[in-house]
Amino acid sequence: MSKIPITLRGAELLRTELHRLKTVDRPNVITAIAEARAQGDITENAEYEAARERQGFIEGRIIELEAKLSNAQIIDPSLLDDDDRVVFGCTVELVDVSNNETVTYQIVGEDEADLKLAKISYSSPIAKALIGKSSGDVAEVRTPGGVKEFEIVDVRYV
């Protein structure tokens, strides 16, 4: 399986979630299953069924996180210096050419992407249009509303 890029912070968030699932959520659901079993007949016990369903979700998520972390290529943006070029992990400040609005995004892995936090996936159309370009360049992004142009104002590796 090929390596999947993720920032140092993104990997830490996945590790934190994995640790919580293993040390808090898994023991809690095991306790809930034991308590539901103690109530007697489990064939019509909704609490037992809900706890077993929750256990299945937790175990599946643990497997998913372990696989993602084992296939992760962890990139620390602060160690990058790519001569002002847009690369994975960098933070880029853009100006929308059509309305002069300034936006700032960090290009991150798919699991880390959150538009509310100004983090976009490296596989998003805007990131694909930006990667490889430098400050002063204009990137054309195809959107459902048509082509938008963004001028790259600043590239930071933080």
C-alpha atoms as one frame of an Amber mdcrd trajectory, in Angstrom:
protein
   0.000   0.000   0.000   1.296   3.452  -0.862   2.142   6.034   1.764  -0.502
   8.630   2.570   0.741  12.135   3.446  -0.366  13.603   6.758   0.936  16.534
   8.778   2.607  16.047  12.138  -0.431  17.586  13.848  -2.820  15.322  11.933
  -0.874  12.233  12.977  -0.982  13.375  16.600  -4.756  13.801  16.401  -5.129
  10.264  15.010  -2.851   8.868  17.735  -4.854  10.695  20.414  -8.137   9.311
  19.083  -6.648   5.797  18.907  -5.391   6.047  22.498  -8.822   7.241  23.716
 -10.592   4.418  21.881  -8.290   1.796  23.387  -8.070   3.141  26.940 -11.483
   4.756  27.533 -14.128   3.799  24.988 -13.263   0.089  24.640 -13.270  -0.591
  28.433 -16.510   1.402  28.821 -18.333  -0.598  26.168 -17.064  -3.889  27.648
 -18.497  -2.817  30.999 -21.801  -1.851  29.345 -22.026  -5.258  27.666 -21.329
  -7.039  30.965 -24.004  -4.973  32.752 -26.554  -5.670  29.999 -25.783  -9.399
  30.176 -26.300  -9.348  33.923 -29.900  -8.245  33.355 -30.771 -11.699  32.045
 -32.172 -12.634  28.641 -30.071 -10.888  25.980 -32.248 -11.868  23.003 -34.620
  -8.929  23.581 -32.260  -6.617  25.431 -31.928  -3.273  23.609 -29.088  -2.104
  25.884 -27.079  -5.217  25.032 -27.668  -4.754  21.301 -26.693  -1.074  21.451
 -23.521  -1.874  23.403 -22.545  -4.616  20.927 -23.148  -2.231  18.038 -21.003
   0.420  19.733 -18.289  -2.196  20.326 -18.287  -3.082  16.630 -17.901   0.571
  15.687 -15.041   1.091  18.167 -13.152  -2.012  17.019 -13.601  -1.033  13.370
 -12.346   2.492  14.035  -9.314   1.144  15.922  -8.408  -1.031  12.938  -8.912
   1.900  10.551  -6.728   4.267  12.602  -3.948   1.703  13.013  -3.914   1.122
   9.248  -3.845   4.858   8.500  -0.993   5.462  10.922   1.016   2.529   9.612
   0.679   3.847   6.043   1.212   7.503   6.926   4.036   9.593   5.585   4.274
  12.191   8.336   5.366  15.618   7.140   6.322  18.442   9.500   5.551  21.692
   7.637   7.971  23.671   9.832  10.872  21.623   8.438   9.966  22.427   4.836
  11.665  25.127   2.824  10.650  24.800  -0.767  11.722  28.192  -2.124   8.281
  29.772  -1.727   6.559  26.974  -3.659   3.190  25.566  -2.635   3.655  22.010
  -1.329   1.833  19.638   1.017   1.693  21.009   4.548   2.303  24.657   3.677
  -0.030  27.522   4.490  -0.879  29.642   1.498  -2.442  33.098   1.387  -4.489
  33.793  -1.730  -6.377  36.669  -3.271  -9.478  35.906  -5.307  -8.789  37.896
  -8.495 -12.501  38.489  -9.182 -13.339  40.221  -5.881  -9.991  40.894  -4.129
 -10.975  38.780  -1.108  -8.076  37.248   0.788  -8.229  33.649   2.004  -5.649
  31.503   3.757  -5.518  27.701   3.623  -3.227  24.989   4.875  -2.870  22.031
   2.529  -3.268  18.860   4.591  -4.140  15.168   4.360  -7.668  13.977   3.659
  -8.357  13.025   7.306  -7.301  16.474   8.507  -9.268  18.579   6.026 -11.731
  20.963   7.680 -12.827  24.055   5.793 -13.995  25.722   9.027 -10.367  25.580
  10.194  -9.054  26.657   6.752  -7.491  23.237   6.137  -8.015  21.794   2.667
  -7.153  18.353   1.388  -4.246  17.981  -0.997  -6.670  16.167  -3.314  -9.146
  19.079  -3.467  -9.420  20.999  -6.744  -7.994  24.196  -5.246  -4.985  22.422
  -3.702  -4.294  20.577  -6.943  -4.321  23.914  -8.794  -1.943  25.498  -6.244
   0.663  22.769  -5.689   3.904  23.562  -7.478   3.149  27.246  -7.954   4.998
  30.096  -6.182   4.215  33.505  -4.697   2.995  35.860  -7.414   1.626  33.059
  -9.602  -2.060  32.882 -10.526  -3.845  29.540 -10.204  -7.005  28.693 -12.110
  -9.454  26.506 -10.197 -12.392  24.831 -11.888 -15.438  25.095  -9.626 -19.097
  24.179 -10.191 -19.716  27.921 -10.670 -16.997  28.255 -13.299 -13.278  28.962
 -13.330 -11.916  31.076 -10.445  -8.495  32.666 -10.394  -6.424  33.026  -7.247
  -3.172  34.933  -6.957  -0.708  33.433  -4.504   0.339  36.189  -2.110   2.368
  34.272   0.474   3.552  30.730   1.175   4.514  29.794   4.731   5.898  26.579
   6.145   4.591  26.629   9.743
